CSV table of C-alpha atoms in Angstrom, one decimal:
chain,number,residue,atom,x,y,z
A,39,MET,CA,-2.1,-0.1,-47.4
A,40,LYS,CA,-1.5,-0.7,-43.3
A,41,LYS,CA,-4.4,-2.1,-41.5
A,42,ARG,CA,-5.4,0.1,-39.3
A,43,ILE,CA,-6.1,-1.2,-35.2
A,44,LEU,CA,-7.7,0.6,-32.0
A,45,PHE,CA,-7.5,-1.5,-28.8
A,46,LEU,CA,-9.2,0.4,-26.1
A,47,ILE,CA,-8.7,-0.1,-22.1
A,48,HIS,CA,-10.0,2.2,-19.4
A,49,THR,CA,-5.8,2.2,-18.2
A,50,LEU,CA,-3.1,0.7,-18.7
A,51,GLY,CA,-1.9,0.1,-14.6
A,52,VAL,CA,-1.5,-2.9,-13.9
A,53,GLY,CA,-3.6,-5.4,-14.4
A,54,GLY,CA,-3.6,-9.3,-16.1
A,55,ALA,CA,-5.4,-7.5,-18.9
A,56,GLU,CA,-3.4,-4.4,-19.4
A,57,LYS,CA,-0.4,-6.8,-19.5
A,58,VAL,CA,-1.4,-9.0,-21.9
A,59,LEU,CA,-2.5,-6.1,-24.6
A,60,ILE,CA,1.3,-5.0,-24.1
A,61,ASN,CA,2.3,-7.9,-25.2
A,62,LEU,CA,-0.1,-8.5,-28.1
A,63,ALA,CA,0.3,-5.4,-29.9
A,64,ASN,CA,3.7,-4.9,-29.1
A,65,ASN,CA,4.8,-8.1,-30.6
A,66,MET,CA,2.3,-8.1,-33.6
A,67,ASP,CA,3.9,-6.5,-37.6
A,68,LYS,CA,4.5,-3.8,-37.6
A,69,SER,CA,4.4,-3.7,-41.8
A,70,LYS,CA,1.3,-5.7,-41.5
A,71,TYR,CA,-0.7,-2.9,-38.7
A,72,ASP,CA,-1.1,0.5,-37.7
A,73,ILE,CA,-1.8,-0.3,-34.0
A,74,THR,CA,-3.5,2.1,-31.4
A,75,ILE,CA,-3.6,1.9,-28.1
A,76,MET,CA,-6.5,4.7,-26.2
A,77,THR,CA,-7.4,4.3,-22.4
A,78,VAL,CA,-10.2,6.3,-21.1
A,79,ILE,CA,-8.1,7.4,-18.3
A,80,ASP,CA,-4.5,8.0,-19.1
A,81,THR,CA,-3.3,6.6,-16.5
A,82,GLY,CA,-0.7,3.3,-15.5
A,83,ILE,CA,2.7,2.0,-15.3
A,84,PHE,CA,2.4,-0.1,-18.3
A,85,LYS,CA,2.9,3.2,-20.8
A,86,GLU,CA,5.8,3.6,-20.0
A,87,SER,CA,6.0,-0.7,-22.1
A,88,ILE,CA,4.2,0.8,-25.5
A,89,ASP,CA,6.5,0.5,-28.0
A,90,TYR,CA,7.1,3.8,-30.2
A,91,ASP,CA,6.1,3.0,-33.1
A,92,ILE,CA,2.4,2.4,-31.9
A,93,HIS,CA,0.0,5.5,-31.3
A,94,TYR,CA,-0.7,5.9,-27.7
A,95,LYS,CA,-4.6,8.2,-27.1
A,96,THR,CA,-6.7,8.6,-24.0
A,97,ILE,CA,-10.0,10.5,-23.4
A,98,PHE,CA,-10.2,12.1,-20.4
A,99,LYS,CA,-6.5,13.3,-18.4
A,100,ILE,CA,-8.5,13.7,-15.5
A,101,PRO,CA,-5.6,14.9,-12.7
A,102,PHE,CA,-4.8,11.6,-11.3
A,103,LYS,CA,-0.8,12.2,-9.6
A,104,LYS,CA,1.4,10.2,-12.2
A,105,PHE,CA,3.7,7.7,-10.7
A,106,LYS,CA,6.8,9.6,-9.3
A,107,ASN,CA,8.7,6.1,-8.4
A,108,SER,CA,7.6,3.0,-11.4
A,109,ASN,CA,8.9,0.7,-8.6
A,110,THR,CA,6.6,1.9,-6.2
A,111,SER,CA,3.7,2.6,-8.3
A,112,SER,CA,1.4,1.2,-10.3
A,113,GLY,CA,-0.8,3.9,-11.7
A,114,SER,CA,-3.0,2.2,-11.0
A,115,LEU,CA,-6.6,3.7,-10.4
A,116,HIS,CA,-6.9,1.1,-7.1
A,117,SER,CA,-3.8,2.3,-5.2
A,118,ASN,CA,-4.4,4.3,-1.9
A,119,PHE,CA,-7.7,3.1,-2.1
A,120,ASN,CA,-10.0,5.5,0.9
A,121,ASN,CA,-13.6,7.1,1.3
A,122,SER,CA,-13.1,9.7,-1.0
A,123,LYS,CA,-12.3,7.1,-4.1
A,124,LEU,CA,-15.4,4.8,-3.3
A,125,LEU,CA,-17.7,7.8,-3.4
A,126,LEU,CA,-16.5,9.4,-6.8
A,127,LYS,CA,-16.3,5.5,-7.5
A,128,LYS,CA,-20.0,5.7,-7.4
A,129,LEU,CA,-19.9,8.7,-9.2
A,130,TYR,CA,-18.3,7.6,-11.7
A,131,GLN,CA,-19.9,4.3,-12.8
A,132,PHE,CA,-23.5,6.6,-12.7
A,133,PHE,CA,-21.8,8.7,-15.0
A,134,TRP,CA,-21.4,5.5,-17.7
A,135,ARG,CA,-24.6,4.4,-16.8
A,136,HIS,CA,-26.0,7.4,-18.1
A,137,ILE,CA,-23.7,9.4,-20.8
A,138,ASN,CA,-24.2,9.2,-24.3
A,139,THR,CA,-21.6,6.7,-25.0
A,140,LYS,CA,-22.0,7.4,-29.2
A,141,LEU,CA,-20.8,11.1,-27.9
A,142,ILE,CA,-18.8,10.1,-26.8
A,143,TYR,CA,-17.2,8.0,-29.3
A,144,LYS,CA,-17.8,10.7,-31.7
A,145,ILE,CA,-15.5,13.7,-29.8
A,146,PHE,CA,-12.9,11.5,-28.9
A,147,ILE,CA,-12.2,8.8,-31.2
A,148,LYS,CA,-13.4,9.9,-34.3
A,149,GLU,CA,-11.5,8.0,-36.6
A,150,TYR,CA,-12.1,5.7,-39.0
A,151,TYR,CA,-10.3,1.7,-37.9
A,152,ASP,CA,-10.6,-0.9,-39.9
A,153,TYR,CA,-10.5,-3.2,-35.7
A,154,GLU,CA,-12.0,-1.9,-33.1
A,155,VAL,CA,-11.5,-4.0,-30.2
A,156,ALA,CA,-12.7,-3.3,-27.1
A,157,PHE,CA,-9.9,-4.9,-24.7
A,158,LEU,CA,-12.3,-4.9,-21.4
A,159,GLU,CA,-15.6,-5.9,-20.2
A,160,GLY,CA,-17.6,-2.6,-19.1
A,161,VAL,CA,-16.3,0.9,-20.2
A,162,ALA,CA,-14.3,0.2,-23.6
A,163,THR,CA,-17.0,-2.5,-24.4
A,164,LYS,CA,-19.6,0.5,-24.1
A,165,ILE,CA,-18.1,3.1,-26.4
A,166,ILE,CA,-16.5,0.7,-28.7
A,167,ALA,CA,-20.0,-0.2,-29.1
A,168,SER,CA,-21.5,3.3,-30.2
A,169,SER,CA,-18.8,3.1,-33.1
A,170,PRO,CA,-20.9,4.6,-36.3
A,171,HIS,CA,-18.7,2.6,-38.6
A,172,GLU,CA,-20.0,-0.1,-40.0
A,173,LYS,CA,-17.9,-1.2,-42.1
A,174,SER,CA,-15.0,-1.5,-39.4
A,175,LYS,CA,-14.9,-5.0,-37.9
A,176,LYS,CA,-15.5,-5.1,-34.4
A,177,TYR,CA,-14.1,-7.3,-31.4
A,178,ALA,CA,-14.6,-7.2,-27.7
A,179,TRP,CA,-12.7,-9.4,-25.3
A,180,ILE,CA,-14.1,-10.8,-22.2
A,181,HIS,CA,-11.5,-10.8,-19.4
A,182,VAL,CA,-13.7,-12.5,-17.0
A,183,ASP,CA,-15.9,-14.8,-16.1
A,184,LEU,CA,-19.1,-12.5,-16.4
A,185,ILE,CA,-21.4,-14.6,-14.2
A,186,ASN,CA,-19.5,-14.7,-11.5
A,187,GLU,CA,-17.3,-11.5,-11.8
A,188,LYS,CA,-19.8,-8.6,-11.8
A,189,LYS,CA,-18.2,-5.8,-11.9
A,190,SER,CA,-18.8,-4.8,-15.8
A,191,GLU,CA,-22.4,-4.9,-14.7
A,192,HIS,CA,-21.9,-1.2,-12.5
A,193,PHE,CA,-21.3,1.0,-16.2
A,194,TYR,CA,-24.7,-0.5,-17.5
A,195,LYS,CA,-28.7,0.6,-16.1
A,196,SER,CA,-30.0,-3.7,-17.3
A,197,ILE,CA,-28.2,-7.1,-18.2
A,198,ASN,CA,-30.4,-6.7,-21.2
A,199,SER,CA,-28.8,-3.0,-22.0
A,200,GLN,CA,-25.2,-5.0,-22.1
A,201,ILE,CA,-26.5,-7.9,-24.1
A,202,LYS,CA,-27.9,-5.0,-26.5
A,203,ASP,CA,-23.6,-4.0,-26.6
A,204,TYR,CA,-22.6,-7.0,-27.1
A,205,THR,CA,-24.7,-8.0,-30.3
A,206,LYS,CA,-22.7,-5.1,-31.9
A,207,PHE,CA,-19.9,-6.6,-32.3
A,208,ASN,CA,-18.4,-9.4,-35.0
A,209,LYS,CA,-17.5,-11.4,-32.2
A,210,ILE,CA,-16.3,-11.6,-28.9
A,211,ILE,CA,-12.8,-13.4,-27.4
A,212,CYS,CA,-12.8,-14.5,-24.0
A,213,VAL,CA,-9.7,-15.8,-22.4
A,214,SER,CA,-10.6,-19.7,-21.6
A,215,ASP,CA,-13.1,-21.6,-22.7
A,216,VAL,CA,-14.7,-21.4,-19.2
A,217,VAL,CA,-15.2,-17.6,-19.8
A,218,LYS,CA,-16.6,-18.7,-23.2
A,219,LYS,CA,-19.1,-21.5,-21.7
A,220,GLN,CA,-20.0,-18.7,-18.9
A,221,ALA,CA,-20.2,-15.9,-21.7
A,222,GLU,CA,-22.3,-17.6,-23.7
A,223,LYS,CA,-25.3,-18.6,-21.1
A,224,LYS,CA,-25.1,-14.6,-19.7
A,225,LEU,CA,-25.5,-12.9,-23.1
A,226,GLY,CA,-27.8,-15.7,-24.3
A,227,LEU,CA,-26.2,-14.7,-28.3
A,228,GLU,CA,-26.0,-16.8,-30.7
A,229,LYS,CA,-22.7,-19.2,-29.8
A,230,ASN,CA,-20.2,-18.7,-33.2
A,231,LYS,CA,-20.1,-15.1,-32.0
A,232,PHE,CA,-17.9,-16.6,-29.7
A,233,MET,CA,-14.0,-17.6,-30.5
A,234,THR,CA,-11.8,-18.1,-27.5
A,235,LEU,CA,-7.6,-17.1,-27.6
A,236,TYR,CA,-5.1,-17.9,-24.9
A,237,ASN,CA,-2.6,-14.3,-23.8
A,238,PRO,CA,0.1,-13.8,-25.3
A,239,ILE,CA,2.6,-14.5,-22.9
A,240,ASP,CA,6.2,-12.6,-22.8
A,241,THR,CA,8.8,-15.7,-21.7
A,242,SER,CA,11.8,-14.6,-22.7
A,243,GLU,CA,11.1,-11.5,-20.4
A,244,ILE,CA,10.0,-13.0,-17.6
A,245,ILE,CA,12.7,-15.0,-17.3
A,246,THR,CA,15.1,-11.7,-17.3
A,247,LYS,CA,13.3,-10.0,-15.3
A,248,SER,CA,13.1,-13.0,-12.6
A,249,ASN,CA,16.4,-12.6,-12.4
A,250,GLN,CA,16.4,-9.5,-10.6
A,251,GLU,CA,18.5,-10.3,-6.7
A,252,ILE,CA,16.6,-9.9,-3.9
A,253,ILE,CA,16.6,-10.3,-0.2
A,254,THR,CA,14.4,-13.5,0.3
A,255,LYS,CA,14.0,-15.8,4.2
A,256,ASN,CA,14.2,-19.5,2.5
A,257,ASN,CA,14.4,-20.8,5.8
A,258,VAL,CA,10.8,-21.3,5.5
A,259,ILE,CA,8.3,-22.8,3.0
A,260,THR,CA,7.5,-19.4,1.1
A,261,PHE,CA,4.9,-19.1,-0.5
A,262,CYS,CA,3.9,-15.7,-3.0
A,263,SER,CA,0.9,-14.6,-4.1
A,264,ILE,CA,0.7,-11.8,-6.9
A,265,GLY,CA,-2.5,-9.4,-7.6
A,266,ARG,CA,-4.9,-6.8,-6.5
A,267,LEU,CA,-6.0,-6.7,-3.0
A,268,ALA,CA,-9.7,-7.0,-3.6
A,269,LYS,CA,-12.8,-9.9,-2.8
A,270,GLN,CA,-12.4,-11.6,-5.8
A,271,LYS,CA,-9.0,-12.5,-5.4
A,272,GLY,CA,-9.7,-13.9,-1.6
A,273,TYR,CA,-6.5,-12.9,0.5
A,274,ASP,CA,-9.0,-13.1,3.3
A,275,ARG,CA,-9.6,-16.4,2.9
A,276,LEU,CA,-5.7,-16.8,2.2
A,277,ILE,CA,-4.7,-14.6,6.0
A,278,ASN,CA,-8.0,-16.8,7.5
A,279,VAL,CA,-6.5,-19.8,7.3
A,280,SER,CA,-3.1,-18.8,7.4
A,281,ASN,CA,-4.1,-18.4,11.4
A,282,LYS,CA,-5.4,-21.8,11.3
A,283,LEU,CA,-2.2,-23.6,10.0
A,284,LYS,CA,0.1,-20.8,12.2
A,285,ASN,CA,-2.5,-22.4,15.2
A,286,GLU,CA,-2.2,-26.0,14.3
A,287,GLY,CA,2.6,-25.8,15.0
A,288,PHE,CA,2.9,-25.0,10.8
A,289,ASN,CA,6.1,-22.3,10.5
A,290,PHE,CA,5.5,-20.9,7.3
A,291,SER,CA,6.2,-17.0,4.7
A,292,ILE,CA,3.9,-16.0,2.1
A,293,ASN,CA,4.5,-13.3,-0.1
A,294,ILE,CA,1.5,-10.8,-1.3
A,295,LEU,CA,2.5,-8.5,-3.9
A,296,GLY,CA,-0.5,-5.7,-5.1
A,297,GLU,CA,-2.4,-2.9,-3.7
A,298,GLY,CA,-6.1,-2.1,-4.3
A,299,PRO,CA,-9.3,-1.1,-2.1
A,300,ASP,CA,-8.8,-4.0,0.4
A,301,LYS,CA,-5.5,-3.3,1.6
A,302,ASN,CA,-6.5,-1.9,5.2
A,303,GLN,CA,-8.6,-4.8,5.9
A,304,LEU,CA,-6.3,-7.0,4.7
A,305,GLU,CA,-3.5,-5.7,7.2
A,306,GLN,CA,-6.3,-5.5,10.0
A,307,LEU,CA,-7.0,-9.2,9.4
A,308,ILE,CA,-3.4,-9.8,9.8
A,309,GLU,CA,-3.2,-8.2,13.1
A,310,ASP,CA,-5.7,-9.1,15.0
A,311,TYR,CA,-4.2,-12.8,14.1
A,312,ASN,CA,-1.2,-12.3,14.8
A,313,LEU,CA,0.1,-12.7,11.5
A,314,GLU,CA,2.8,-10.5,11.0
A,315,ASP,CA,5.4,-12.8,10.6
A,316,TYR,CA,3.8,-15.4,8.6
A,317,VAL,CA,1.2,-13.0,5.9
A,318,HIS,CA,3.1,-10.3,4.1
A,319,LEU,CA,1.9,-7.3,2.2
A,320,LEU,CA,5.1,-6.2,-0.5
A,321,GLY,CA,2.7,-3.7,-2.0
A,322,PHE,CA,3.0,-2.9,-5.5
A,323,HIS,CA,6.3,-3.5,-7.0
A,324,SER,CA,6.9,-3.3,-11.4
A,325,ASN,CA,9.4,-6.8,-11.1
A,326,PRO,CA,7.7,-9.5,-9.4
A,327,TYR,CA,8.7,-12.0,-11.2
A,328,PRO,CA,12.5,-12.4,-8.8
A,329,TYR,CA,9.3,-13.2,-5.2
A,330,ILE,CA,7.9,-15.1,-7.7
A,331,LYS,CA,11.1,-17.2,-8.6
A,332,ASN,CA,12.5,-17.4,-5.2
A,333,CYS,CA,9.6,-18.9,-3.6
A,334,ASP,CA,8.9,-22.5,-2.5
A,335,VAL,CA,5.2,-22.6,-4.3
A,336,PHE,CA,3.6,-19.4,-6.5
A,337,ILE,CA,-0.3,-19.7,-4.7
A,338,CYS,CA,-3.5,-18.0,-6.3
A,339,PRO,CA,-6.7,-18.2,-3.6
A,340,SER,CA,-9.0,-16.4,-6.2
A,341,ARG,CA,-12.7,-16.6,-5.8
A,342,ALA,CA,-12.8,-15.4,-9.7
A,343,GLU,CA,-10.3,-15.5,-12.6
A,344,GLY,CA,-10.9,-15.2,-16.5
A,345,PHE,CA,-7.8,-17.1,-17.0
A,346,SER,CA,-4.6,-15.9,-14.9
A,347,THR,CA,-1.7,-14.2,-16.3
A,348,VAL,CA,0.4,-14.4,-13.2
A,349,ALA,CA,-0.5,-18.1,-12.7
A,350,SER,CA,0.6,-19.0,-16.4
A,351,GLU,CA,3.5,-16.7,-15.4
A,352,ALA,CA,4.6,-19.1,-12.5
A,353,VAL,CA,5.0,-21.5,-14.7
A,354,VAL,CA,7.2,-20.2,-16.8
A,355,LEU,CA,9.5,-20.2,-14.0
A,356,ASN,CA,9.2,-23.5,-13.2
A,357,LYS,CA,7.0,-22.7,-9.7
A,358,ALA,CA,5.0,-25.3,-8.2
A,359,CYS,CA,1.3,-23.8,-8.6
A,360,LEU,CA,-1.5,-24.1,-5.8
A,361,VAL,CA,-4.7,-22.5,-6.8
A,362,THR,CA,-8.4,-22.9,-6.3
A,363,ASN,CA,-11.0,-24.5,-8.7
A,364,CYS,CA,-11.9,-20.6,-10.9
A,365,SER,CA,-11.8,-20.3,-14.6
A,366,GLY,CA,-8.9,-21.1,-16.6
A,367,MET,CA,-7.3,-22.8,-13.9
A,368,SER,CA,-8.1,-26.5,-15.9
A,369,GLU,CA,-7.5,-25.7,-18.8
A,370,LEU,CA,-4.1,-24.5,-17.1
A,371,PHE,CA,-3.0,-26.7,-14.4
A,372,GLY,CA,-5.3,-30.2,-16.3
A,373,GLU,CA,-8.2,-31.9,-15.2
A,374,GLU,CA,-6.9,-33.6,-12.6
A,375,SER,CA,-4.1,-31.8,-11.3
A,376,GLU,CA,-1.0,-33.2,-13.3
A,377,TYR,CA,0.9,-29.5,-14.1
A,378,GLY,CA,-0.5,-27.8,-10.6
A,379,TYR,CA,-2.6,-28.7,-7.5
A,380,ILE,CA,-5.6,-27.1,-8.4
A,381,VAL,CA,-8.2,-27.0,-5.2
A,382,SER,CA,-12.0,-26.5,-4.2
A,383,ASN,CA,-12.7,-22.8,-4.2
A,384,ASP,CA,-12.9,-22.2,-0.3
A,385,GLU,CA,-11.2,-21.9,3.5
A,386,LYS,CA,-11.4,-25.8,3.6
A,387,GLY,CA,-9.4,-26.2,0.0
A,388,ILE,CA,-6.9,-23.3,0.6
A,389,TYR,CA,-6.4,-25.4,3.6
A,390,GLU,CA,-5.4,-28.4,2.9
A,391,GLY,CA,-3.1,-27.2,-0.4
A,392,MET,CA,-1.3,-25.5,1.9
A,393,LYS,CA,-1.2,-28.7,4.6
A,394,LEU,CA,-0.7,-30.6,1.8
A,395,PHE,CA,2.7,-28.6,0.8
A,396,LEU,CA,3.5,-28.2,4.3
A,397,THR,CA,3.6,-31.2,5.2
A,398,ASN,CA,5.0,-33.4,2.2
A,399,ILE,CA,8.8,-31.6,0.9
A,400,ASN,CA,8.8,-33.6,-2.5
A,401,LEU,CA,5.5,-32.3,-3.4
A,402,CYS,CA,7.2,-29.0,-4.3
A,403,GLU,CA,10.0,-30.5,-6.3
A,404,PHE,CA,7.6,-32.4,-8.0
A,405,TYR,CA,5.2,-29.8,-9.3
A,406,SER,CA,8.0,-27.0,-10.6
A,407,GLN,CA,9.3,-30.1,-12.8
A,408,LYS,CA,5.7,-30.1,-13.9
A,409,SER,CA,4.9,-26.9,-14.2
A,410,LYS,CA,8.6,-27.1,-16.4
A,411,GLU,CA,7.2,-29.5,-19.3
A,412,ASN,CA,3.5,-27.1,-19.2
A,413,SER,CA,5.5,-24.2,-19.8
A,414,ILE,CA,6.5,-25.6,-23.4
A,415,ARG,CA,3.2,-25.1,-24.3
A,416,PHE,CA,3.6,-20.0,-23.9
A,417,ASN,CA,5.5,-19.4,-27.7
A,418,LEU,CA,4.9,-15.9,-28.1
A,419,LYS,CA,5.5,-16.0,-31.6
A,420,ASN,CA,2.8,-18.7,-32.2
A,421,THR,CA,0.5,-17.3,-30.4
A,422,ILE,CA,0.8,-13.8,-32.2
A,423,GLU,CA,0.2,-15.8,-35.4
A,424,SER,CA,-3.0,-16.8,-34.4
A,425,ILE,CA,-4.3,-14.1,-32.9
A,426,GLN,CA,-2.8,-12.3,-36.2
A,427,GLU,CA,-4.5,-14.5,-38.6
A,428,ARG,CA,-8.1,-15.5,-36.6
A,429,LEU,CA,-8.8,-11.8,-36.1
A,430,PHE,CA,-6.9,-9.6,-38.2
A,431,ASN,CA,-6.0,-11.1,-41.7
A,432,GLU,CA,-9.7,-10.4,-43.0
């Protein structure tokens, strides 16, 4: 008899965790597992990517506008952010801080699953922690550095209530060793409860999609970055550094793909610095891979990450990578920047890294070759088999 698995996630809007879940669920052995993906809120472009033999359910069908064109809208709750959404966000956080999640579970999930997986911090973790099914195995996935990324805390009354929820899980899955160490430190639970499992990356899909033709300007060194337009991703720092490099006479181009709450502030910053010819906010693209393929350097200026999915995808496409020193980067690129250039997690580091690539024409090719060597580590079949063996084979 097939084992029943429930994956619960907040939405299926564009994001690293959401993409990882689709890669994992779609490629698991369906002859062994009966898989259900459930969202808290029924939105997100990745709904379109769920395999036909996976069940999809949702808790709240809140009447968000359906994304009319999946090439230009992600269905993310962070898209087209405004003051009204900010108020709704605060009310939403208040709701989850005080609601009885046992009641939510009883009404919306009801059924028994052999494995219940909270695939994201915050709401999903609260709900699965409220499961009444003592015989089911329960796993919580942590994708972020819990100490430096405190977003999940908004859904709890206190840190103690968050810790109490995590005690309900058989295992806490962390996407990198640094994320694991930070989670151990933050939650203070016994270390054998934590496990590191790296994200599955679908290399063949990435390479195939990267071959789509796009119009690019290749007469200057081009940097590319993909992520949510929010403080965590550090795009304000990238724009500040770009202004400094422009004033020093450097010529370059930066393409930033993504949407988020800081879009208006970042646009204003670009205008204030007269960087319209240097920094380009291109919005959401359902297929960002041609932009990575056609750039010279992939850049990640983030203040905090867990194990960057998009940086991993840049490695698959053999791109030279310039990244800030946040969680997972040394595991991906080496402690001594063997496979990608890691800089200090501040504007000075970003500035020095960009300047090095702009003044050393051979560095792009050097790190491109290093990424090619590094890409061998991403084997989808082996990663999926390892996850199945370690989590779902009991």
